[in-house]
Amino acid sequence: MSKCRVCREPAVIDLPRHNANFCGEHLQQLCRRQVEKAIADHDMLRPGDRVLVAVSGGKDSLALWDLLRELGYDADGLYIGLGIGTYSTESGEYARAFASDRGLKLHEIDLRDAHGYDVPTAARATRRVPCSACGLSKRHLFDTAARDGGYDAVATGHNLDDEAAVLLGNTLRWDVEYLARQYPVLPAGEGFPRKVKPLVRLTERETAAWCIVRRIDYQVEECPMAAGNRHLGYKATLNEMEARSPGAKATFYLSFLERMAPQLAEHRASEVAALSACAHCGAPTTGEVCAFCRLVEVASAHEPVPVELLARSGRR
Amino acid sequence: MSKCRVCREPAVIDLPRHNANFCGEHLQQLCRRQVEKAIADHDMLRPGDRVLVAVSGGKDSLALWDLLRELGYDADGLYIGLGIGTYSTESGEYARAFASDRGLKLHEIDLRDAHGYDVPTAARATRRVPCSACGLSKRHLFDTAARDGGYDAVATGHNLDDEAAVLLGNTLRWDVEYLARQYPVLPAGEGFPRKVKPLVRLTERETAAWCIVRRIDYQVEECPMAAGNRHLGYKATLNEMEARSPGAKATFYLSFLERMAPQLAEHRASEVAALSACAHCGAPTTGEVCAFCRLVEVASAHEPVPVELLARSGRR
C-alpha cells in the first residue's frame, strides 16, 4: 500500500510528475498551494476581489469555485444553459446542487430563453463547428455579466491539460500571434473584465481528485459536441509524451510561461485595436455590431436544431 | 493501382503530406526541387562551392551526396570510422562502394587509428551517453578536414524528421538558446567552415525512396548506440501526430523556420564568444584546450571497450 509523501498515512492518489503519493488531506494542500502560486505568480487576484466563476458543472469549474472560496475569495458562479440536449440539462443540475448545498450564489442564463437560440442551432446556422459559437457566446455573456454585476474578474477552470493542449496546437503551427496571447491572465481593459485561469498548475487528474476527496458531485460526461476535435487529439499526444516521460506536460506549459512568453511580450502590446460600443448591446467591438449580436441575429432566426441531429450529420 | 500525380504512370510511392503519389522519375524531381529550394531559401551553397559531405553509409548521407552531385556541386565525402562494432565495419563498406562505383572522392578517418579511441570506449571513459562523444568527434573532425582541404562548406544529411525531432525536444523544454540556434545553415566564422543541411525539406521516407529509385545500396541498420534515446521518442511522437494529421510534421518544422526563427535572431547574434586557438591542435575554442583534445586525452588512455559490453551494461 502506497503512503502519503507528507504524513505516511495511506495514499489516495499517485502523481508521477511529483514522483510521490498523497493522502486526501495533503492532496488538498498540494492543490491549494498550486492555485495560490498560480494566482501570485501571475498577479491574478487580490484579497477582496469579487470574482465571477464560469461554472459548467464539470470537475474543473466546481473545483475552481470550491478552491477560490477555500482561499477566501468572494466568488459567485454563472452557469450558462447552452441547450446541448441532456448534457446541458444534467450539467445545470450539478451546478445548482453544488451551489445550493453550500449556500453559494449562482447566476444563470439560458441561451434560448434569453437570446432565442442554443449551441446546436447556432452551429448549424453559422455552418461552423459548435465550439466556435459556444466560445463566442460564453465569452460575451461572462464579460457582460461581470461588468453588470461589478465583478473584478472572470475566473475559468482551464487546467494544465487544457492549456498545454492549446499551446501544442499553436506551437505545431508556430502561430506567433496566438502564442503571444496564451497567458493565464488577461488584464481588464476597454470594457472587458480581467480574465484569470487559477487552475493552470493543476492537471485534470488532480482537479478530479480534488472533487473526489471534497465529495463534490460533478458531471463526468464530456460535451458531445467536442468529441473528436483537434483539442482532444493534442491532449492524447501530450498524454503519450507524459507516459514516456512523467512531468513533460507540466514542463512544456510552465517553461513556456517562464521562458518563451516574455520573448513574445511585444506581440501582445502591439495588439491594441480601436474599440467602440456595439450599436445593439453596447459591448466593446471593433465593428459596428459585435460578433455576439451578429450570432444572435443569425441563430435565433434559424429553426431549432436538436443536438441528436447535429451529432448524426457527420459535421466533421 | 495508384498513379503518378505528374505523368499518370504507375506510382512507386504515396506521400500523404503532398496528398499525391509519384513514379520514380517524378519522385526524383520532387526531391531535387525540395533540395534546391532548401539551398536557395537559406543561401546554403553557391555554384562553384567545394562541399565536404559527412558520409555515414546510411540513406540520408548517400542521398545527399548523390543529390548534390546531380545539382552540379563539387562534392567530396568524408567517412569517419567510429569503431561501433560490425555496425561501423558495414557502414564503411557502404560508403566506399557508393564512392568507388561513381568515381567519387571519399576521405576516411578512423578514430582509433588516428586518435587512439572509438565511440564505445569514449562513452565509457567519459561516463556519458555515446551520442555525446560521437557528436563532438564528428563536429571537430569535419571542421578540421574542411579547413585543411579548402572546402567552402560541410554538408550533413539531417532530414525533416531529424530536425523536427530536435525541434520538438527543444520546444518541450522551451530552451530558447537552443531554439535560436536551430537553423539549417550556420555561417562560416572564426575558423569554422559553413555548415549546411540541404535535406531539411525531405522526410526520411523520401530520402529512402530516393535511394531505392536511384539504386543506391545503403546501410539500413540504425546505430545500436542510439537505440532507446530521447530523439527516437520524439520521432515516434511526431509520427503519431503525422498519422492523425498528414503534413503536421512538415508544418511544425517549416513554419518554425518561417515564423519563429526570425523572432529569435537576436539570441543568435548575442552568442558570439571570444575564441582562441587550442594549445594542442589549433582549433578554435573558448578554453585553452579544445573539447576534442580533452576527449582524446581521456578516451585514448582508457582500455578499449567493445560495443557489446556497452550495450549489455544497461547504460540507460
XYZ file of C-alpha atoms in Angstrom:
632
model
C 0.000 0.000 0.000
C 1.491 3.318 -1.022
C 1.889 6.047 1.565
C 1.450 9.824 1.555
C 4.750 11.607 0.981
C 3.947 14.119 3.696
C 2.366 12.147 6.567
C 2.960 8.456 5.642
C -0.770 7.737 6.002
C -2.367 5.604 3.220
C -2.328 7.494 -0.082
C -5.376 8.085 -2.280
C -3.519 9.180 -5.435
C -0.114 8.769 -7.060
C 1.243 11.719 -9.010
C 4.161 10.533 -11.175
C 5.094 14.080 -12.167
C 5.710 14.838 -8.480
C 7.187 11.346 -8.063
C 5.008 10.917 -4.957
C 1.730 9.702 -3.489
C -0.634 11.772 -1.351
C -3.430 11.213 1.178
C -6.670 13.184 0.806
C -5.569 15.879 3.227
C -2.205 16.515 1.572
C -3.592 16.277 -1.928
C -5.814 19.199 -0.929
C -2.797 21.025 0.457
C -0.948 20.487 -2.844
C -3.915 21.764 -4.868
C -4.369 24.844 -2.676
C -0.680 25.673 -2.906
C -0.586 25.274 -6.680
C -3.590 27.580 -7.059
C -2.106 30.127 -4.651
C 1.141 30.011 -6.607
C -0.613 30.497 -9.948
C -2.579 33.450 -8.548
C 0.528 35.023 -7.002
C 2.941 34.369 -9.897
C 0.642 35.995 -12.411
C -0.991 38.573 -10.135
C -4.417 37.146 -10.978
C -6.420 38.170 -7.923
C -6.028 40.326 -4.837
C -7.705 39.960 -1.421
C -11.193 41.430 -1.544
C -11.624 40.954 -5.295
C -15.159 39.970 -6.321
C -14.816 37.021 -8.687
C -17.318 35.587 -11.147
C -16.620 31.889 -11.752
C -17.589 30.369 -15.100
C -19.440 27.248 -13.891
C -20.178 24.360 -16.255
C -20.961 21.624 -13.713
C -17.772 19.706 -14.614
C -14.886 18.887 -12.301
C -12.709 21.868 -13.192
C -15.226 24.661 -12.711
C -16.616 23.201 -9.478
C -13.106 22.576 -8.100
C -12.196 26.148 -9.049
C -15.203 27.650 -7.283
C -14.553 25.489 -4.211
C -10.835 26.374 -4.154
C -11.429 30.108 -4.541
C -13.885 30.050 -1.603
C -11.374 27.999 0.419
C -8.735 30.615 -0.292
C -11.073 33.349 0.952
C -12.210 34.964 -2.280
C -15.689 36.423 -2.689
C -16.679 34.178 -5.608
C -20.102 33.777 -7.186
C -20.906 31.485 -10.105
C -22.505 31.949 -13.506
C -23.967 28.964 -15.319
C -24.979 29.291 -18.982
C -27.574 26.882 -20.358
C -26.182 26.002 -23.790
C -29.078 23.789 -24.909
C -26.927 20.766 -25.761
C -29.641 18.155 -25.041
C -29.448 16.046 -21.884
C -25.777 17.020 -21.484
C -26.848 20.579 -20.704
C -29.853 19.550 -18.599
C -27.629 17.455 -16.358
C -24.760 19.941 -16.184
C -27.180 22.574 -14.850
C -28.354 20.172 -12.155
C -24.779 19.580 -10.960
C -24.044 23.303 -10.885
C -27.243 24.135 -8.956
C -26.763 21.285 -6.445
C -23.181 22.395 -5.732
C -24.283 25.990 -5.119
C -27.369 25.242 -3.013
C -25.570 22.630 -0.841
C -23.009 25.292 0.053
C -25.268 28.343 0.119
C -23.425 29.985 -2.789
C -24.833 32.439 -5.288
C -25.261 31.008 -8.779
C -26.386 33.290 -11.594
C -27.983 31.555 -14.564
C -28.529 32.464 -18.201
C -30.343 30.165 -20.603
C -29.270 30.868 -24.192
C -32.649 30.004 -25.707
C -34.736 31.811 -23.085
C -32.584 34.920 -23.107
C -31.388 35.071 -26.709
C -33.572 32.700 -28.747
C -31.002 30.096 -29.764
C -28.878 27.218 -28.485
C -25.433 25.899 -29.421
C -26.512 23.122 -31.843
C -28.756 25.564 -33.697
C -26.033 28.225 -33.793
C -23.589 25.660 -35.206
C -25.993 24.771 -37.985
C -26.983 28.365 -38.697
C -23.385 29.558 -38.908
C -22.116 26.366 -40.606
C -19.158 26.288 -38.249
C -18.024 23.875 -35.534
C -20.213 24.110 -32.406
C -17.201 25.105 -30.251
C -16.972 28.340 -32.221
C -20.478 29.652 -31.427
C -20.234 28.212 -27.910
C -16.986 30.006 -27.079
C -18.176 33.287 -28.561
C -21.446 33.129 -26.593
C -19.744 32.299 -23.314
C -17.066 34.999 -23.653
C -19.664 37.668 -24.372
C -22.079 36.651 -21.634
C -19.394 36.293 -18.959
C -17.914 39.674 -19.873
C -21.319 41.334 -19.788
C -22.364 39.678 -16.522
C -19.082 40.639 -14.849
C -19.424 44.248 -15.975
C -23.103 44.490 -14.988
C -22.531 42.733 -11.652
C -19.496 44.779 -10.673
C -17.135 41.786 -10.546
C -13.390 42.443 -10.692
C -12.547 39.302 -12.627
C -13.967 36.316 -14.504
C -12.290 33.037 -13.462
C -12.394 29.980 -15.719
C -11.471 26.378 -14.909
C -8.874 25.824 -17.658
C -6.399 23.325 -16.251
C -2.837 22.376 -17.177
C -4.014 19.761 -19.700
C -6.265 22.297 -21.433
C -3.597 24.972 -21.637
C -0.867 22.538 -22.712
C -3.115 21.197 -25.492
C -3.882 24.706 -26.790
C -0.177 25.522 -26.567
C 0.738 22.384 -28.523
C -1.753 23.286 -31.254
C -0.398 26.828 -31.540
C 3.181 25.553 -31.426
C 2.705 22.931 -34.134
C 1.758 25.801 -36.464
C 4.100 28.342 -34.791
C 1.235 30.776 -34.709
C 3.181 33.607 -33.092
C 0.165 35.874 -32.539
C -1.764 33.127 -30.757
C 1.313 32.087 -28.783
C 1.780 35.678 -27.639
C -1.774 35.793 -26.327
C -1.619 32.484 -24.455
C -1.255 33.664 -20.897
C -3.199 32.717 -17.752
C -4.254 36.277 -17.020
C -5.673 38.881 -19.370
C -5.804 42.333 -17.798
C -9.018 44.321 -17.729
C -9.330 46.964 -20.399
C -11.758 48.937 -22.557
C -14.946 47.458 -21.129
C -13.592 43.920 -20.648
C -13.192 42.452 -17.162
C -9.912 40.813 -16.087
C -9.840 37.091 -17.046
C -7.934 34.609 -14.917
C -7.185 30.867 -15.030
C -6.172 29.870 -11.488
C -6.029 26.111 -12.243
C -3.241 26.234 -14.835
C -0.797 24.492 -12.482
C -3.176 21.549 -11.836
C -3.758 18.633 -14.221
C -7.263 17.357 -14.905
C -6.429 14.246 -12.902
C -5.670 16.499 -9.945
C -8.850 18.568 -10.233
C -10.853 15.327 -10.452
C -9.092 14.048 -7.322
C -9.857 17.353 -5.562
C -13.558 16.858 -6.313
C -13.474 13.268 -5.083
C -11.794 13.982 -1.751
C -14.016 17.039 -1.258
C -17.149 14.967 -2.106
C -18.132 17.262 -4.962
C -20.585 15.656 -7.383
C -19.679 16.733 -10.881
C -20.710 15.886 -14.420
C -18.301 13.227 -15.704
C -19.642 13.156 -19.268
C -17.702 15.292 -21.750
C -19.524 17.638 -24.104
C -20.858 15.545 -27.030
C -20.168 18.451 -29.405
C -16.423 18.321 -28.721
C -15.935 14.603 -29.457
C -13.163 14.056 -31.988
C -11.982 17.642 -32.173
C -8.339 18.662 -32.588
C -8.001 19.789 -28.994
C -8.646 16.221 -27.797
C -6.061 14.940 -30.309
C -3.448 17.292 -28.822
C -4.378 16.076 -25.330
C -3.827 12.492 -26.465
C -0.396 13.369 -27.903
C 0.603 15.078 -24.663
C -0.602 12.108 -22.625
C 1.565 9.794 -24.726
C 4.575 12.048 -24.089
C 3.720 12.248 -20.394
C 3.578 8.439 -20.196
C 7.057 8.222 -21.751
C 8.454 10.994 -19.598
C 6.436 11.978 -16.475
C 6.431 15.729 -15.962
C 6.899 16.506 -19.665
C 3.448 18.099 -19.945
C 3.925 20.460 -16.997
C 7.439 21.348 -18.185
C 6.108 22.127 -21.654
C 3.455 24.538 -20.406
C 5.166 26.071 -17.381
C 8.521 26.596 -19.111
C 6.645 28.310 -21.944
C 5.260 30.814 -19.429
C 8.672 31.286 -17.886
C 10.966 31.357 -20.907
C 9.078 31.979 -24.124
C 6.097 34.135 -23.160
C 8.388 37.047 -22.098
C 10.040 36.945 -25.552
C 6.640 37.479 -27.136
C 5.531 40.354 -24.896
C 5.907 42.935 -27.661
C 3.431 40.996 -29.795
C 0.862 41.277 -27.006
C 1.422 45.009 -26.647
C 1.111 45.697 -30.385
C -2.357 44.241 -30.413
C -4.472 47.065 -29.006
C -7.123 47.937 -31.569
C -9.582 50.820 -31.573
C -12.834 49.653 -29.967
C -16.249 51.272 -29.997
C -19.602 50.334 -28.437
C -21.791 47.768 -30.265
C -24.777 49.552 -31.803
C -27.118 46.846 -30.413
C -25.791 45.880 -26.976
C -23.092 48.408 -26.121
C -20.340 45.801 -25.709
C -16.867 46.834 -26.911
C -16.261 45.782 -30.525
C -14.015 46.602 -33.466
C -17.037 46.744 -35.818
C -20.375 48.477 -35.674
C -22.251 45.457 -34.328
C -20.418 42.960 -32.082
C -19.868 39.319 -33.078
C -22.299 38.120 -30.410
C -25.169 40.278 -31.690
C -24.467 39.092 -35.236
C -24.557 35.480 -33.983
C -27.847 36.089 -32.135
C -29.407 37.517 -35.270
C -28.464 34.538 -37.454
C -29.008 31.763 -34.876
C -32.303 32.993 -33.394
C -33.822 33.198 -36.879
C -32.988 29.528 -37.533
C -35.390 26.698 -36.803
C -34.217 24.873 -33.631
C -31.794 22.005 -34.373
C -31.829 19.132 -31.852
C -28.371 18.023 -30.711
C -29.008 14.459 -31.937
C -29.490 15.680 -35.496
C -26.224 17.577 -35.443
C -24.262 14.680 -33.939
C -25.681 12.374 -36.597
C -24.957 14.633 -39.546
C -21.219 13.928 -39.575
C -20.276 17.547 -39.424
C -16.576 16.623 -39.103
C -3.125 0.820 -58.876
C -2.224 4.340 -57.875
C -0.846 6.719 -60.495
C 1.832 9.399 -60.523
C 0.338 12.847 -59.973
C 2.517 14.293 -62.706
C 2.531 11.735 -65.560
C -0.209 9.213 -64.593
C 2.290 6.338 -64.934
C 2.223 3.716 -62.141
C 3.368 5.248 -58.839
C 6.133 3.846 -56.639
C 5.359 5.888 -53.525
C 2.429 7.678 -51.899
C 3.182 10.864 -49.981
C 0.168 11.739 -47.820
C 1.617 15.131 -46.866
C 1.597 16.066 -50.556
C -1.730 14.228 -50.945
C -0.278 12.520 -54.034
C 1.560 9.523 -55.489
C 4.685 9.663 -57.635
C 6.530 7.486 -60.135
C 10.287 7.042 -59.756
C 11.083 9.817 -62.208
C 8.827 12.398 -60.587
C 9.791 11.379 -57.077
C 13.341 12.316 -58.102
C 12.083 15.601 -59.490
C 10.309 16.339 -56.216
C 13.442 15.535 -54.187
C 15.693 17.661 -56.405
C 13.293 20.582 -56.186
C 12.974 20.368 -52.409
C 16.767 20.337 -52.046
C 17.165 23.233 -54.485
C 14.542 25.166 -52.545
C 16.236 24.496 -49.193
C 19.599 25.589 -50.620
C 18.115 28.739 -52.176
C 15.821 29.733 -49.295
C 18.652 29.619 -46.780
C 21.515 30.622 -49.064
C 23.343 27.389 -48.203
C 25.531 26.936 -51.276
C 26.537 28.834 -54.393
C 27.614 27.493 -57.788
C 31.280 26.512 -57.671
C 31.335 25.885 -53.908
C 33.508 22.951 -52.877
C 31.430 20.865 -50.468
C 32.529 18.206 -47.981
C 29.691 15.739 -47.360
C 29.525 13.967 -43.987
C 29.046 10.375 -45.142
C 27.850 7.659 -42.755
C 26.786 4.996 -45.273
C 23.100 5.443 -44.371
C 20.320 6.570 -46.702
C 20.427 10.257 -45.817
C 24.137 10.901 -46.330
C 24.321 8.879 -49.555
C 21.170 10.534 -50.922
C 22.648 13.920 -50.010
C 25.946 13.223 -51.791
C 24.100 11.910 -54.836
C 21.712 14.889 -54.915
C 24.486 17.469 -54.564
C 26.377 15.881 -57.484
C 23.144 15.796 -59.511
C 22.670 19.500 -58.825
C 26.192 20.199 -60.092
C 28.109 20.797 -56.864
C 31.737 19.793 -56.469
C 31.137 17.456 -53.521
C 33.604 15.038 -51.913
C 32.818 12.767 -48.985
C 34.371 12.176 -45.564
C 33.675 8.943 -43.729
C 34.674 8.621 -40.058
C 35.233 5.112 -38.641
C 33.602 5.323 -35.217
C 34.524 1.818 -34.060
C 30.974 0.764 -33.201
C 31.496 -2.967 -33.892
C 30.039 -4.541 -37.039
C 27.749 -1.530 -37.452
C 30.788 0.605 -38.252
C 32.517 -2.062 -40.327
C 29.469 -2.361 -42.561
C 28.742 1.353 -42.776
C 32.264 1.932 -44.123
C 31.698 -0.708 -46.798
C 28.508 1.004 -47.992
C 30.239 4.391 -48.118
C 33.259 3.060 -50.045
C 31.132 1.097 -52.519
C 28.989 4.172 -53.268
C 32.061 6.312 -53.896
C 34.035 3.813 -55.988
C 31.013 2.842 -58.143
C 30.605 6.516 -59.065
C 34.263 7.531 -59.170
C 33.840 9.977 -56.273
C 36.478 11.049 -53.808
C 35.943 9.698 -50.276
C 38.247 10.815 -47.477
C 38.440 8.492 -44.487
C 39.451 8.911 -40.850
C 39.435 6.009 -38.415
C 39.025 7.259 -34.845
C 41.150 4.513 -33.309
C 43.906 4.617 -35.935
C 44.140 8.397 -35.946
C 43.300 9.296 -32.342
C 43.559 6.109 -30.278
C 39.915 5.640 -29.249
C 36.492 4.668 -30.524
C 32.955 5.746 -29.591
C 32.106 2.918 -27.137
C 35.387 3.484 -25.294
C 34.867 7.248 -25.236
C 31.361 6.755 -23.811
C 32.718 4.582 -21.011
C 35.712 6.822 -20.345
C 33.596 9.984 -20.149
C 30.641 8.254 -18.430
C 28.270 9.987 -20.788
C 25.885 8.756 -23.484
C 27.739 7.576 -26.625
C 25.969 10.185 -28.784
C 27.785 12.898 -26.856
C 31.369 11.770 -27.640
C 30.297 10.750 -31.148
C 28.840 14.154 -31.999
C 31.794 16.022 -30.548
C 34.277 13.865 -32.507
C 32.412 14.237 -35.784
C 31.972 18.010 -35.481
C 35.651 18.525 -34.762
C 36.927 16.200 -37.487
C 34.598 17.551 -40.169
C 35.515 21.135 -39.286
C 39.221 20.345 -39.379
C 39.019 18.371 -42.616
C 37.044 21.129 -44.324
C 39.535 23.773 -43.234
C 42.571 21.684 -44.198
C 41.032 20.609 -47.513
C 39.909 24.090 -48.531
C 36.198 23.207 -48.638
C 33.654 26.017 -48.511
C 31.050 24.090 -46.542
C 30.332 20.874 -44.655
C 27.001 19.322 -45.661
C 25.202 16.868 -43.375
C 22.251 14.596 -44.160
C 19.880 15.772 -41.408
C 16.374 15.327 -42.794
C 12.985 16.782 -41.882
C 12.312 14.033 -39.339
C 15.650 14.653 -37.621
C 15.200 18.400 -37.441
C 11.562 18.181 -36.359
C 12.515 15.758 -33.555
C 15.280 18.052 -32.285
C 12.879 20.981 -32.531
C 10.227 19.097 -30.553
C 12.745 18.286 -27.811
C 13.870 21.913 -27.559
C 10.262 23.113 -27.681
C 9.027 20.799 -24.941
C 11.551 22.478 -22.628
C 11.277 25.903 -24.326
C 15.029 26.046 -24.438
C 15.250 29.460 -26.089
C 19.027 29.378 -26.650
C 18.842 26.008 -28.412
C 15.772 27.080 -30.369
C 17.620 30.177 -31.548
C 20.476 28.061 -32.860
C 18.296 25.550 -34.709
C 18.720 26.671 -38.261
C 19.656 24.713 -41.398
C 22.676 26.852 -42.158
C 25.413 28.044 -39.823
C 27.634 30.671 -41.438
C 31.401 30.261 -41.502
C 33.268 32.167 -38.845
C 36.390 32.248 -36.707
C 37.989 29.101 -38.105
C 34.738 27.157 -38.565
C 33.511 26.215 -42.048
C 29.928 26.938 -43.107
C 27.560 24.065 -42.114
C 24.545 23.259 -44.241
C 21.642 20.768 -44.093
C 20.223 20.577 -47.627
C 17.790 17.717 -46.838
C 15.675 19.558 -44.262
C 12.687 19.684 -46.614
C 12.725 15.884 -47.219
C 11.402 13.250 -44.815
C 13.368 10.093 -44.106
C 10.777 8.145 -46.064
C 11.566 10.355 -49.065
C 15.353 10.019 -48.773
C 14.934 6.236 -48.515
C 12.744 6.292 -51.637
C 15.385 8.403 -53.440
C 17.997 5.731 -52.674
C 15.716 2.944 -53.867
C 14.820 4.526 -57.198
C 18.460 5.555 -57.701
C 19.647 2.007 -56.849
C 21.838 3.226 -54.008
C 22.786 0.464 -51.558
C 22.740 1.909 -48.073
C 23.036 0.637 -44.515
C 19.514 0.040 -43.216
C 20.534 -0.822 -39.655
C 20.311 2.075 -37.189
C 23.203 2.817 -34.860
C 22.968 0.392 -31.895
C 24.240 3.121 -29.563
C 21.214 5.316 -30.263
C 18.525 2.713 -29.504
C 16.003 3.999 -26.978
C 17.306 7.562 -26.825
C 15.065 10.599 -26.417
C 15.494 11.656 -30.029
C 13.791 8.446 -31.193
C 10.983 9.056 -28.675
C 10.369 12.495 -30.188
C 10.332 10.958 -33.673
C 7.694 8.479 -32.504
C 5.558 11.298 -31.081
C 5.810 13.231 -34.337
C 4.915 10.147 -36.349
C 1.784 9.673 -34.226
C 0.820 13.296 -34.891
C 1.590 12.888 -38.593
C -0.647 9.813 -38.761
C -3.512 11.805 -37.202
C -2.902 14.831 -39.400
C -0.723 14.328 -42.532
C 1.602 17.271 -43.072
C 1.726 18.203 -39.374
C 5.435 17.336 -39.104
C 6.499 19.462 -42.066
C 4.291 22.335 -40.909
C 5.814 22.154 -37.426
C 9.399 22.403 -38.698
C 8.985 24.635 -41.727
C 6.673 27.133 -40.018
C 9.223 27.342 -37.191
C 11.841 28.433 -39.735
C 9.462 30.913 -41.280
C 7.718 32.413 -38.286
C 9.571 31.765 -35.062
C 13.259 31.616 -36.029
C 13.239 35.291 -37.118
C 11.887 36.275 -33.671
C 14.890 34.596 -32.083
C 17.533 36.173 -34.328
C 18.835 38.442 -31.577
C 19.601 35.401 -29.422
C 21.774 34.035 -32.220
C 23.624 37.316 -32.605
C 24.291 37.687 -28.877
C 26.090 34.395 -28.804
C 29.487 35.315 -30.242
C 32.111 34.358 -27.694
C 35.814 35.133 -27.704
C 37.652 32.207 -29.291
C 41.353 31.394 -29.238
C 43.409 28.578 -30.785
C 43.540 25.226 -28.937
C 47.023 24.793 -27.394
C 47.176 21.214 -28.754
C 45.556 21.231 -32.188
C 44.991 24.878 -33.075
C 41.213 24.530 -33.479
C 39.109 27.488 -32.300
C 37.985 27.063 -28.687
C 36.700 29.111 -25.765
C 39.163 27.415 -23.399
C 42.890 26.698 -23.529
C 42.495 23.146 -24.840
C 39.518 22.297 -27.087
C 36.843 19.775 -26.051
C 38.017 17.306 -28.710
C 41.600 17.252 -27.424
C 40.307 16.782 -23.875
C 38.171 13.862 -25.110
C 41.124 12.310 -26.948
C 43.235 12.517 -23.809
C 40.667 10.752 -21.615
C 39.382 8.215 -24.169
C 42.728 7.152 -25.650
C 44.059 6.408 -22.139
C 41.146 4.040 -21.474
C 41.289 0.314 -22.161
C 39.246 -0.422 -25.322
C 35.576 -1.199 -24.563
C 33.853 -3.485 -27.084
C 30.438 -2.274 -28.216
C 28.749 -5.465 -26.976
C 29.879 -4.771 -23.418
C 28.464 -1.266 -23.511
C 25.165 -2.380 -24.993
C 24.849 -5.084 -22.328
C 25.662 -2.818 -19.403
C 22.257 -1.115 -19.436
C 23.710 2.362 -19.627
C 20.242 3.852 -19.908
